Coordinates of C-alpha atoms and ligand atoms in Angstrom, one line a residue:
Chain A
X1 CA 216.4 160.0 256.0
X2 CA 217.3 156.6 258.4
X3 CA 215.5 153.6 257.5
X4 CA 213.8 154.2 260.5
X5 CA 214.8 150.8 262.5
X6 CA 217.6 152.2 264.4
X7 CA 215.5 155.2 265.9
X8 CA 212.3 153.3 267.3
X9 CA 211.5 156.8 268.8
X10 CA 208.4 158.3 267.0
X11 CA 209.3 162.3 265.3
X12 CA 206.5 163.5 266.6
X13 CA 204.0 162.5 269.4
X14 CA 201.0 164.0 270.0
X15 CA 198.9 162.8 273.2
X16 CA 195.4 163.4 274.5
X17 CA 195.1 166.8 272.6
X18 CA 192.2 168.9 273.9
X19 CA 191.5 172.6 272.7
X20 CA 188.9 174.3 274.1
X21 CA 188.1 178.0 272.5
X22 CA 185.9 180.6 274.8
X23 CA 185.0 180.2 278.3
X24 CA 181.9 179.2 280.1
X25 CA 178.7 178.5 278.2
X26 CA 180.1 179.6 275.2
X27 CA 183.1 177.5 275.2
X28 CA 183.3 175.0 272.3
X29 CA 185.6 172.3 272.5
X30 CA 187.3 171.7 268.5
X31 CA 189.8 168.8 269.5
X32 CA 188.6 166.4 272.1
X33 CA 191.6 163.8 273.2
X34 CA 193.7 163.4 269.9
X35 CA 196.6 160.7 270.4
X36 CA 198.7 159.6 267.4
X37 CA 202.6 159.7 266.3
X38 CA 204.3 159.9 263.2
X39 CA 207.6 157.6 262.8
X40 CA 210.8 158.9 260.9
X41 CA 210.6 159.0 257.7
X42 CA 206.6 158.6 257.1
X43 CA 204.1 160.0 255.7
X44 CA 201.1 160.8 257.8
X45 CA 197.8 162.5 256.2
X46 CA 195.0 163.2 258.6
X47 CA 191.4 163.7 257.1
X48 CA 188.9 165.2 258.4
X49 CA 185.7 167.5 257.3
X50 CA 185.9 171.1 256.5
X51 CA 186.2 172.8 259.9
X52 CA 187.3 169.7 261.9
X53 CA 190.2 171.8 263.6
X54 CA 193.0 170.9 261.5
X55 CA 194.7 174.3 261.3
X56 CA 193.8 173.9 264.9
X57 CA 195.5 170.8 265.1
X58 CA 198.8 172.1 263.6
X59 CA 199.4 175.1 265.5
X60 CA 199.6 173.2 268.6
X61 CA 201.9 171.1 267.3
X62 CA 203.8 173.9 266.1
X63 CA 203.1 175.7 269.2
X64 CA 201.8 179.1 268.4
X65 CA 198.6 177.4 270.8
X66 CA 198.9 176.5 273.8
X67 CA 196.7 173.0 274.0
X68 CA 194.2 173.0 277.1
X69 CA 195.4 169.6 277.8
X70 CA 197.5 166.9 276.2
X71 CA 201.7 167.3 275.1
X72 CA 203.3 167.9 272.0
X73 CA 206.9 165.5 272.0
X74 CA 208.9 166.0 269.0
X75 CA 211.6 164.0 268.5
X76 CA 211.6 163.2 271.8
X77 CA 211.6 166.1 273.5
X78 CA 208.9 167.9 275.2
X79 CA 207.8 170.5 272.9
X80 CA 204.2 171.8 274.1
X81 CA 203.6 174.9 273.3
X82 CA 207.4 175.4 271.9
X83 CA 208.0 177.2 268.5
X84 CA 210.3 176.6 265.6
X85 CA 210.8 172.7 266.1
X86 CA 209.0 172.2 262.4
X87 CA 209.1 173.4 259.1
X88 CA 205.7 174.1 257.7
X89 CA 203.6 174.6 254.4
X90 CA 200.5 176.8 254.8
X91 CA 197.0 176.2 253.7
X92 CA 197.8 179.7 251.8
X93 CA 200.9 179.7 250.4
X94 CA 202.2 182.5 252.5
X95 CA 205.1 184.2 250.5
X96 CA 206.1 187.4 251.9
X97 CA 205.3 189.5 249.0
X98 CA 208.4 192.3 249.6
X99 CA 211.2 189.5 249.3
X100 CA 212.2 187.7 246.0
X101 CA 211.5 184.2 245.3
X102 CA 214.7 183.2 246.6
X103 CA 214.6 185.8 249.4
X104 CA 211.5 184.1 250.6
X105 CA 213.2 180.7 250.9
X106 CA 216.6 182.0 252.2
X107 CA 214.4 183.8 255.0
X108 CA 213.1 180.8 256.1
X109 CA 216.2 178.6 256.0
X110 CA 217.8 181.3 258.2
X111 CA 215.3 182.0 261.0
X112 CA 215.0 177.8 260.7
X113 CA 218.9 178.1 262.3
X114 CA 220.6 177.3 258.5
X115 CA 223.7 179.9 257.8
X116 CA 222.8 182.8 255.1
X117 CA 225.6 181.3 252.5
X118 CA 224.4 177.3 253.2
X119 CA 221.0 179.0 252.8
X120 CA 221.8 180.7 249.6
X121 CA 223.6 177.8 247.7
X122 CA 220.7 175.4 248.6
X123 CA 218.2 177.3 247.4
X124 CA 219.5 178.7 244.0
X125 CA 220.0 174.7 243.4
X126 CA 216.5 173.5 244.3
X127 CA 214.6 175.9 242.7
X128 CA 216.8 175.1 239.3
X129 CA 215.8 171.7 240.1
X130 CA 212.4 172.3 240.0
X131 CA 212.6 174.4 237.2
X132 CA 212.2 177.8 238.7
X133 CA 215.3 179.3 238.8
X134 CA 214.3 182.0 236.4
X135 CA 211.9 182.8 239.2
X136 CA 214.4 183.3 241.5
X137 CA 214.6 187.2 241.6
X138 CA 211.2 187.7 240.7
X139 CA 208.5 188.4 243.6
X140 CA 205.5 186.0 244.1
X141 CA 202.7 187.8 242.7
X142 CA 204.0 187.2 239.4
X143 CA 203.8 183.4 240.3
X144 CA 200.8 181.4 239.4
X145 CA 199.1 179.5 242.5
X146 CA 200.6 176.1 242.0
X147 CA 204.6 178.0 241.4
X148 CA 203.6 179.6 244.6
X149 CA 202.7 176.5 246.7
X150 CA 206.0 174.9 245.0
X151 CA 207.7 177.8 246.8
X152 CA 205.9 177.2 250.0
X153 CA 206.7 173.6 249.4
X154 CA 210.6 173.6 249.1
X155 CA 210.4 176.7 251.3
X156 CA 209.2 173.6 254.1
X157 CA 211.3 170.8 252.5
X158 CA 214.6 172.8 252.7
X159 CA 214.3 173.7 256.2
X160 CA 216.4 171.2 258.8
X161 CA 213.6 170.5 261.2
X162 CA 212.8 166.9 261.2
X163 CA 209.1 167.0 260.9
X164 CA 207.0 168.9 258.3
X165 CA 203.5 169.9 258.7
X166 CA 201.7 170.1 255.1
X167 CA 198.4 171.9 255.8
X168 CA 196.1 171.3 253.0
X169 CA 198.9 172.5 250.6
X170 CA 196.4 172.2 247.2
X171 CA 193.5 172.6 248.0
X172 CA 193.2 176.0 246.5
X173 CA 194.0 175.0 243.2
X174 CA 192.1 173.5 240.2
X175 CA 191.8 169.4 240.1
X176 CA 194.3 169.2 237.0
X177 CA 197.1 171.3 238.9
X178 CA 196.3 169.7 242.0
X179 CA 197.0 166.3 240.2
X180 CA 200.1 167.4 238.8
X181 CA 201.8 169.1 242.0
X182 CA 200.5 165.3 244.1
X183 CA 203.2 163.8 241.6
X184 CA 205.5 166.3 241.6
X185 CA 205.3 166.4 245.9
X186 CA 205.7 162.8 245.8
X187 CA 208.8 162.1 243.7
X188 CA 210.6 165.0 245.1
X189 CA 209.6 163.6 248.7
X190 CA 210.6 159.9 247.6
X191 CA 213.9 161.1 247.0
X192 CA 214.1 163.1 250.5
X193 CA 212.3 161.5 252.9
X194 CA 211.5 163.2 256.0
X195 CA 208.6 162.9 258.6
X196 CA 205.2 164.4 257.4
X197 CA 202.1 165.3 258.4
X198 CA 199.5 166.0 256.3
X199 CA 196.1 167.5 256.4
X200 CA 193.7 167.2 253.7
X201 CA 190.3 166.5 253.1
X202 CA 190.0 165.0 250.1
X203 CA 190.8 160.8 250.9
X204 CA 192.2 160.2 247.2
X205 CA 195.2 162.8 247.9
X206 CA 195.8 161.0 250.9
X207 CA 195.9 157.8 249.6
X208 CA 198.1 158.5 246.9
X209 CA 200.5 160.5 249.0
X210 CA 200.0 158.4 253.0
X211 CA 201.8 155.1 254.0
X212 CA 199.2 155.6 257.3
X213 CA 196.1 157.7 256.8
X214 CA 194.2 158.9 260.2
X215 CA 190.6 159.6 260.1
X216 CA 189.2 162.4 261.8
X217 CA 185.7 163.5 263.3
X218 CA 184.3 166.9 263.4
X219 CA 183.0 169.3 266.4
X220 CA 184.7 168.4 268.4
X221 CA 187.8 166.4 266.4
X222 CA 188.7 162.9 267.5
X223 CA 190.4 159.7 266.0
X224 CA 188.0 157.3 264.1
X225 CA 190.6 155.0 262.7
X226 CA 193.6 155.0 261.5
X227 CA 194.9 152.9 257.8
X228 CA 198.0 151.8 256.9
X229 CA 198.3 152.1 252.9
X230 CA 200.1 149.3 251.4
X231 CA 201.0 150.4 248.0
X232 CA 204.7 150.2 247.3
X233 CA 207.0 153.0 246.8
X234 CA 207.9 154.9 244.3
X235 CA 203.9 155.0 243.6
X236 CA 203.0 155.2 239.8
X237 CA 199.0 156.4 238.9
X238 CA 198.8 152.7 238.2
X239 CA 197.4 153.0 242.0
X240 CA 194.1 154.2 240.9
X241 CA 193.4 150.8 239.3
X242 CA 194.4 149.1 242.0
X243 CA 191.2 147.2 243.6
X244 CA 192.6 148.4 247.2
X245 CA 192.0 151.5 246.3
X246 CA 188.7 151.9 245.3
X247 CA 188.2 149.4 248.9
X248 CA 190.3 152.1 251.3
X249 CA 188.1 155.1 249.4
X250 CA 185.0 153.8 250.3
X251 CA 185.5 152.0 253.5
X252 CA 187.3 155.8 254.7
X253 CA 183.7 158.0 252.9
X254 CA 181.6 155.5 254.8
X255 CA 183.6 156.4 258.5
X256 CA 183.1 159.9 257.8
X257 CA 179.6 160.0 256.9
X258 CA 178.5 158.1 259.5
X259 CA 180.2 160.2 262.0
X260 CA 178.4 163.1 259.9
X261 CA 175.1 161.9 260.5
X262 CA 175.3 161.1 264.4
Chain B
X1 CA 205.7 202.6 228.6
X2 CA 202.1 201.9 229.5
X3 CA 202.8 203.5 232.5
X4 CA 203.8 206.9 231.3
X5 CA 200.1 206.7 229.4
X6 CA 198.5 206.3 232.6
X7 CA 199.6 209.4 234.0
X8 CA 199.1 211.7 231.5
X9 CA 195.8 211.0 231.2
X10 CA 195.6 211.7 234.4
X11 CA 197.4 214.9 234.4
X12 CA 196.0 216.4 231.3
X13 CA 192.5 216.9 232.5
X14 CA 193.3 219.3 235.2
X15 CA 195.9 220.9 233.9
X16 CA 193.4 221.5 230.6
X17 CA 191.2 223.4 233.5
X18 CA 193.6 224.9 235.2
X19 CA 194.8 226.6 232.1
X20 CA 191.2 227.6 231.2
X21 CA 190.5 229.2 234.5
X22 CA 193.4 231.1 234.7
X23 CA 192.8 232.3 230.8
X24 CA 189.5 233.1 232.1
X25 CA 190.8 235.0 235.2
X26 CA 193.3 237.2 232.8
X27 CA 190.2 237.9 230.7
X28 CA 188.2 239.5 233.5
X29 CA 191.0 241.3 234.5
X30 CA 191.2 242.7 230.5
X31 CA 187.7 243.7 230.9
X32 CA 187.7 244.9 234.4
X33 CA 185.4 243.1 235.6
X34 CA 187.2 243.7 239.0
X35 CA 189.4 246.3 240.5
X36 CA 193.0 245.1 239.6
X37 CA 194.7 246.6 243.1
X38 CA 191.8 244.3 244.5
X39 CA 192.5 241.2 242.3
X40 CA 195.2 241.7 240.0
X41 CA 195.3 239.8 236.7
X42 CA 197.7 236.2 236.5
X43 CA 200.0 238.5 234.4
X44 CA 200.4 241.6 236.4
X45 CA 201.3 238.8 239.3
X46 CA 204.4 236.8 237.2
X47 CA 205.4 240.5 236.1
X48 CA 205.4 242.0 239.6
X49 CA 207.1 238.5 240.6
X50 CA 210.3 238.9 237.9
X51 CA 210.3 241.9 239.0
X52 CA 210.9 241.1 242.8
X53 CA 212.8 237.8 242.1
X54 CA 216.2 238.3 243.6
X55 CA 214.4 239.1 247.2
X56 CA 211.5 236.6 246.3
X57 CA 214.1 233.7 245.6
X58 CA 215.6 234.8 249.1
X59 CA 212.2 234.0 250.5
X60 CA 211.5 230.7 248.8
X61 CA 214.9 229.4 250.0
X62 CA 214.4 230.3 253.7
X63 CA 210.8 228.5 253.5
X64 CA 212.0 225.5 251.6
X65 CA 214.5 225.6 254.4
X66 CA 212.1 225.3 257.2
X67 CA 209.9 223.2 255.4
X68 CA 212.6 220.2 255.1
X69 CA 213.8 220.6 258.1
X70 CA 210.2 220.1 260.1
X71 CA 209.5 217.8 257.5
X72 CA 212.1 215.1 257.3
X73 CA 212.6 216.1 261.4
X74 CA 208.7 215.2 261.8
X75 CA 208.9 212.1 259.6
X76 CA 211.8 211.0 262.1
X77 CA 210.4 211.5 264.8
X78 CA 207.3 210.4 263.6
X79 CA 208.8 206.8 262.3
X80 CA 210.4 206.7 265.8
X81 CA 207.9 207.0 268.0
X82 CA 205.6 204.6 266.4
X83 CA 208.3 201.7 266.5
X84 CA 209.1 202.9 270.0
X85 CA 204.8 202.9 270.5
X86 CA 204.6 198.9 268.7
X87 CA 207.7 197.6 270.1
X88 CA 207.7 198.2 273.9
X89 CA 204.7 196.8 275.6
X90 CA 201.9 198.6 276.9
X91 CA 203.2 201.6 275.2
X92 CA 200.8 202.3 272.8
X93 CA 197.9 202.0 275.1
X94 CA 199.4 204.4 277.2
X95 CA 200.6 206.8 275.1
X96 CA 198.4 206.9 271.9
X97 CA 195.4 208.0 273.4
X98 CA 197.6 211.6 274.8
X99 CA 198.7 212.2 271.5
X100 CA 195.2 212.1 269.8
X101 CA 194.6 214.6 272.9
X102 CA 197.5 216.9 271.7
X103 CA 196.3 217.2 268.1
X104 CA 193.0 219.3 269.6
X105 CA 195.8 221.9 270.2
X106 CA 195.9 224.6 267.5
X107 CA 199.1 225.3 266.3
X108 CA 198.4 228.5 266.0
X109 CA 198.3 228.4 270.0
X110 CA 201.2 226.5 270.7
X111 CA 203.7 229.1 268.1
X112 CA 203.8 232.1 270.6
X113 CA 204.3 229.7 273.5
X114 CA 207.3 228.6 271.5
X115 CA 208.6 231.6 270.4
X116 CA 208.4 232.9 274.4
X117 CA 210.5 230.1 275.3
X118 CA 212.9 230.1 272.6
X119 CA 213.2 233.3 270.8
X120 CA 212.8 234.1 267.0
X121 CA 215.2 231.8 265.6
X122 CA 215.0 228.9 263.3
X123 CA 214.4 226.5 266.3
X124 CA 211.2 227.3 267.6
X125 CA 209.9 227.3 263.9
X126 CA 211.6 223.6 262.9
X127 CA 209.7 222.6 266.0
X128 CA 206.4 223.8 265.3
X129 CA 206.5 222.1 261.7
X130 CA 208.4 219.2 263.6
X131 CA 205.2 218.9 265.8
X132 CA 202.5 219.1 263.1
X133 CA 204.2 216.2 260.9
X134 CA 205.0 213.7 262.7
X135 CA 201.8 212.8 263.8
X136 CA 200.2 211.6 260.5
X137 CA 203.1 209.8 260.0
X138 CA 203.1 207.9 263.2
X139 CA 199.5 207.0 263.1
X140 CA 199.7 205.6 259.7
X141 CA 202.7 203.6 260.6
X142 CA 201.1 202.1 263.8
X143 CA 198.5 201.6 262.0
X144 CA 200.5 199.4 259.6
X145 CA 202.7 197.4 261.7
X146 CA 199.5 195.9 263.7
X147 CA 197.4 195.5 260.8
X148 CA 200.2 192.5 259.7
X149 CA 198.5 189.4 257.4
X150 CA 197.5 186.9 259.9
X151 CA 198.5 184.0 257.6
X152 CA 201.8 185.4 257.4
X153 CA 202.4 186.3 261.1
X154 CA 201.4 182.7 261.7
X155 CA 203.8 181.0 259.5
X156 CA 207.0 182.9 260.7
X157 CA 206.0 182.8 264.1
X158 CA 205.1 178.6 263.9
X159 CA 208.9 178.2 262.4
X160 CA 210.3 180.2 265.3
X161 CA 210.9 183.6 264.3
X162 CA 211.9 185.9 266.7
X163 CA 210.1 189.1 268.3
X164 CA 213.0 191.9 266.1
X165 CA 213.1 189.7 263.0
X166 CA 209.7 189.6 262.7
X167 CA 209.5 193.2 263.2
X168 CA 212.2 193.7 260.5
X169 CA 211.2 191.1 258.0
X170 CA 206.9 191.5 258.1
X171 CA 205.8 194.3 260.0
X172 CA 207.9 197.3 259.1
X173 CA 207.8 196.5 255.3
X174 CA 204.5 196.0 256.0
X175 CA 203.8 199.4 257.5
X176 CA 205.9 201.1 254.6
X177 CA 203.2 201.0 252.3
X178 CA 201.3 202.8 254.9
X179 CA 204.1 205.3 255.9
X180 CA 203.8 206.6 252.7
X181 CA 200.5 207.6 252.9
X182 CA 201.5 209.3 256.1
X183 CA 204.4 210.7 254.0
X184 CA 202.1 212.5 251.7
X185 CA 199.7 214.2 254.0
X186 CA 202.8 215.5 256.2
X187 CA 204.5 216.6 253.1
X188 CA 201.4 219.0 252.2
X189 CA 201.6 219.8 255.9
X190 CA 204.9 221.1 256.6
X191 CA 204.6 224.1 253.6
X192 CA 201.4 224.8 255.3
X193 CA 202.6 225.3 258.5
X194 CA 206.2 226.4 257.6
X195 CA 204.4 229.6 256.2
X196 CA 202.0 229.9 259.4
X197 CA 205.5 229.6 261.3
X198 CA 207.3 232.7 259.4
X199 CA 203.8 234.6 260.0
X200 CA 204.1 234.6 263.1
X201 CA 207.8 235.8 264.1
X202 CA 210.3 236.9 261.7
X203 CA 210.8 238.7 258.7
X204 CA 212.1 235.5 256.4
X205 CA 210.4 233.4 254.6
X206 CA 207.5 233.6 252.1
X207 CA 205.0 233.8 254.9
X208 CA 206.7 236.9 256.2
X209 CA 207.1 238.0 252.9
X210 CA 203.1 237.7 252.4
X211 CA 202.6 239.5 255.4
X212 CA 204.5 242.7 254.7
X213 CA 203.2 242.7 251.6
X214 CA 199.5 242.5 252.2
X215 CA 200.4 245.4 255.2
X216 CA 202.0 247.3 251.9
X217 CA 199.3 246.6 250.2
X218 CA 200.6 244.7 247.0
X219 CA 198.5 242.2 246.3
X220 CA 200.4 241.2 243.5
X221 CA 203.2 239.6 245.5
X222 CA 201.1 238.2 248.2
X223 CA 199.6 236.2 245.4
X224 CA 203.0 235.3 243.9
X225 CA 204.2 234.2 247.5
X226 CA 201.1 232.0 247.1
X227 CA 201.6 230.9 243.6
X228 CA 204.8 229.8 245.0
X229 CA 203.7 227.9 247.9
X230 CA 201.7 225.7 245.6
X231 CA 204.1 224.5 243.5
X232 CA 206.6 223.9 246.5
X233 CA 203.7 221.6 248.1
X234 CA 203.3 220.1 244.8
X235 CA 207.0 219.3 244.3
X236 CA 207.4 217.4 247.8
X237 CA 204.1 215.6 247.4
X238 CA 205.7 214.8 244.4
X239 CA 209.0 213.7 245.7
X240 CA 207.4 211.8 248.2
X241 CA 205.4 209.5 245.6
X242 CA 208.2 209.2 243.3
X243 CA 210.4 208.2 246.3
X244 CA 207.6 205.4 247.0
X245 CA 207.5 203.9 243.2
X246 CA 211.5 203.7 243.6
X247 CA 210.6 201.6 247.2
X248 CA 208.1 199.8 247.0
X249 CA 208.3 197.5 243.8
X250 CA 207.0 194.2 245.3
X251 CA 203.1 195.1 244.7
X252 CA 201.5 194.5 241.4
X253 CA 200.6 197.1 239.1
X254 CA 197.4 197.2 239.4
X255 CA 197.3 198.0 242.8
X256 CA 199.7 200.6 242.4
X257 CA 197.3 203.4 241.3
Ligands
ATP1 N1 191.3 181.3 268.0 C1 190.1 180.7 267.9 N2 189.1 181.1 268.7 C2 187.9 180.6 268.6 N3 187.5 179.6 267.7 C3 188.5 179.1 266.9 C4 189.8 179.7 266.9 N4 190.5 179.0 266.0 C5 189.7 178.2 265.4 N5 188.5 178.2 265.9 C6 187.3 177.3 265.6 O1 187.8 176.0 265.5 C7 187.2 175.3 264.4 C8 188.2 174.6 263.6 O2 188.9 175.6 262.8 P1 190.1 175.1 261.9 O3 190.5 176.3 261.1 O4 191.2 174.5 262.8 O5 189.5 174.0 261.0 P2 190.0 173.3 259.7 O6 189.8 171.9 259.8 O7 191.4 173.8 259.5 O8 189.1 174.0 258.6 P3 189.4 174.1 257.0 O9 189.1 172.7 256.4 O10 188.4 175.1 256.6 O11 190.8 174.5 256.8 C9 186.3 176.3 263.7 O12 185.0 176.1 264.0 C10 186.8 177.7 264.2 O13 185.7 178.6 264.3
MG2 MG1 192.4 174.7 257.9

């Protein structure tokens, strides 16, 4: 939204994270001291293996966890185990499956704080803009995966919270869909920047969608390195050629595996 | 279109043996293979039935009656007291495991207690019915409003919903699926004991009407009260699923079933 320079104050803050599940002996510990921010208006991925605690990871931040230790600040303002200060895409798209299309979108817009009419105006005009309008009164199962995680997407987008939380938004669909709905995530979000934070663990996504990428261990989950990617916006697949590219990929598989292997 | 297909070939199958039994039925009764005044034949029981109709339609309405009142009394009260159970807490832990106790109680034990305390009227009847609905209904629904998509209760609740929306907009149409299946059992329920409710104290009703005459000894028009019955349990198990195709559109077809 701001260029960012006028608020020096981070969207979100996350500090010395630690979640600890079980007690005793059997307690495991799946985020050990995570520290990191996201500015205004950026576009954060966080990767990190299968299991890593990323789901984890986002509902402290969104609060439906307490964290055993560590704060959650967003914008700001204390918000540690606080609900409803983000707007959120689930790893499963998550469309109540009673309410229309656009009942879906105008539920979450209104328990997000927007007013039923605002709610209803914005909506029938994004999803013509995306080209779903004739989906509008339909209910999701008709929807294919990828119209469904569009859904979930502008479900997020439309919401007034200033940070969103994108947890592994494609990685249930098939490579060529998954391709298409990267482009599609990043124009529409070129267009409307907010704050992001994304999971994933697939390093091209991130690359093509991050300006930072942070790299995270598994069992327990904690920072490796962090990458700022310098590819200009609006990105074009010309990226993929890019010799930077191929260097970030490899130089982020290598962190990983060695902290696989240890 | 497709639709229609489905059920008749579901229908026509038993109705094909229904028809054959009762064909064969008449034809032992042709050739005596049974004492008619002990089982009389499927005609002798729709002839003995025109022939009674005026007081037999009398009968039907008072149990048709009683059986909507307990029944859409029971599903209220049955609805009600399971949102009461999920919604207030520590309720349901408290109070579930009682109920379960009360449905050891034979309802044929608790009808003279009832009548004792409240006479021969309607009342004591609607309760009766009343108290052996609601309790299918109420399990099925508590049953559905905890057994909420995890996914789903994690999103709303991460973007702040609060504790009666999230009631309103996932768990309760949630559970409605689940209420109908409650629905249906009740429905079969309440003309079952609707007619054990006329048996036992008054002289309305189908049920009474079967009692005097099996003491008369007509078998033909306790088996038309019975014949009756049946279809009246048929038509609100049928009301009920028609009433859930009109409410519940949202699942796919093939789940439907
Ligand atoms: N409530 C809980 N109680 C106990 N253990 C839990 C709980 N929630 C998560 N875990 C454990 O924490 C670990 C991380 O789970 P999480 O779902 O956060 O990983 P993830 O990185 O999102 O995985 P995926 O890539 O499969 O989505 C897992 O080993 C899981 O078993
Ligand atoms: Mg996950």
């Amino acid at each position: 939204m701001s260029s960012g320079i006028e608020n020096e104050r981070p969207t979100l803050q996350v500090q010395r994270i630690r979640q600890k599940f079980g007690k005793g002996k059997a307690a495991k510990e799946v985020l050990a001291g995570l520290t990191f921010s996201v500015a205004d208006g950026e576009f954060v991925s966080i990767i990190g293996p299968s299991g890593s605690g990323k789901t984890t990871l986002f509902q402290v931040i969104g609060g439906l966890e307490r964290p055993s230790e560590g704060e959650v600040w967003i914008g700001g303002k204390e918000t540690t185990g606080q609900r409803g200060h983000i707007s959120y895409m689930p790893q499963q798209s998550s469309l109540l499956p009673w309410e229309t299309v656009a009942g879906n979108i105008e539920l979450s817009l209104s328990i997000s704080g927007i007013d039923r009419k605002e709610a209803k105006s914005s909506t029938q005009e994004w999803l013509e803009r995306i080209g779903l309008q004739e989906y509008a009164d339909a209910y999701p199962h008709v929807l294919s995966g990828g119209m469904q995680q569009r859904v979930s997407f502008l479900r997020a987008l439309l919401a007034p919270q200033q940070l969103m939380l994108l947890d592994e938004p494609f990685g249930a669909l098939d490579a060529l869909t998954r391709l298409h709905m990267q482009q599609w995530l990043m124009s529409i979000w070129e267009q409307n920047r907010r704050s992001v934070l994304l999971v994933t663990h697939s390093i091209e996504e991130a690359l093509i969608l991050s300006d930072r990428i942070i790299v995270m261990s598994a069992s327990p989950a904690v920072v490796l390195d962090e990458f700022i990617i310098p590819f200009e916006r609006p990105r074009r697949e010309e990226i993929w050629n890019d010799p930077r590219f191929n260097e970030l990929k490899q130089h982020i598989y290598r962190l990983l595996q060695n902290s696989a292997e240890e | 279109m497709g639709n229609k297909k489905n059920v008749w070939s579901k229908i026509w199958p038993p109705a094909t043996l229904m028809i054959v039994l009762l064909a064969g039925w008449q034809i032992a009764a042709y050739l005596e293979l049974f004492e008619q005044w002990l089982l009389p034949s499927p005609f002798s029981i729709v002839e003995e039935a025109i022939q009674v109709w005026p007081r037999l339609l009398d009968h039907t309405k008072a149990t048709v009656q009683l059986t909507l009142i307990g029944f859409v009394g029971g599903s209220a009260v049955g609805f009600v007291l399971a949102a009461l159970l999920h919604l207030i807490p520590g309720a349901r832990t408290a109070v579930y495991p009682l109920l379960v106790l009360t449905q050891n109680v034979p309802v044929i034990a608790i009808a003279p207690i009832l009548t004792m305390l409240l006479g021969w009227g309607l009342l004591p009847k609607a309760l009766l019915v009343i108290m052996v609905c609601f309790f299918p209904i109420t399990v099925a629904m508590l049953n559905g409003l905890t057994n909420t998509d995890a996914q789903l209760r994690n999103y709303l609740q991460m973007i702040g919903i609060r504790r009666f929306r999230l009631f309103w907009h996932l768990e309760l149409p949630h559970a409605i699926v689940h209420l109908f299946s409650g629905l249906k059992i009740a429905a079969s329920y309440s003309v079952l004991s609707a007619v054990v409710a006329e048996w036992l104290g008054t002289n309305k009703g189908l049920g009474a009407f079967m009692l005097i005459s099996s003491k008369g000894f007509l078998p033909d028009r306790v088996f038309a009260a019975v014949f009756i019955i049946v279809a009246l349990s048929l038509s609100l198990f049928g009301l009920v699923t028609l009433a859930e195709r009109l409410v519940i559109r949202w699942r796919p077809e093939k789940e439907v079933k």
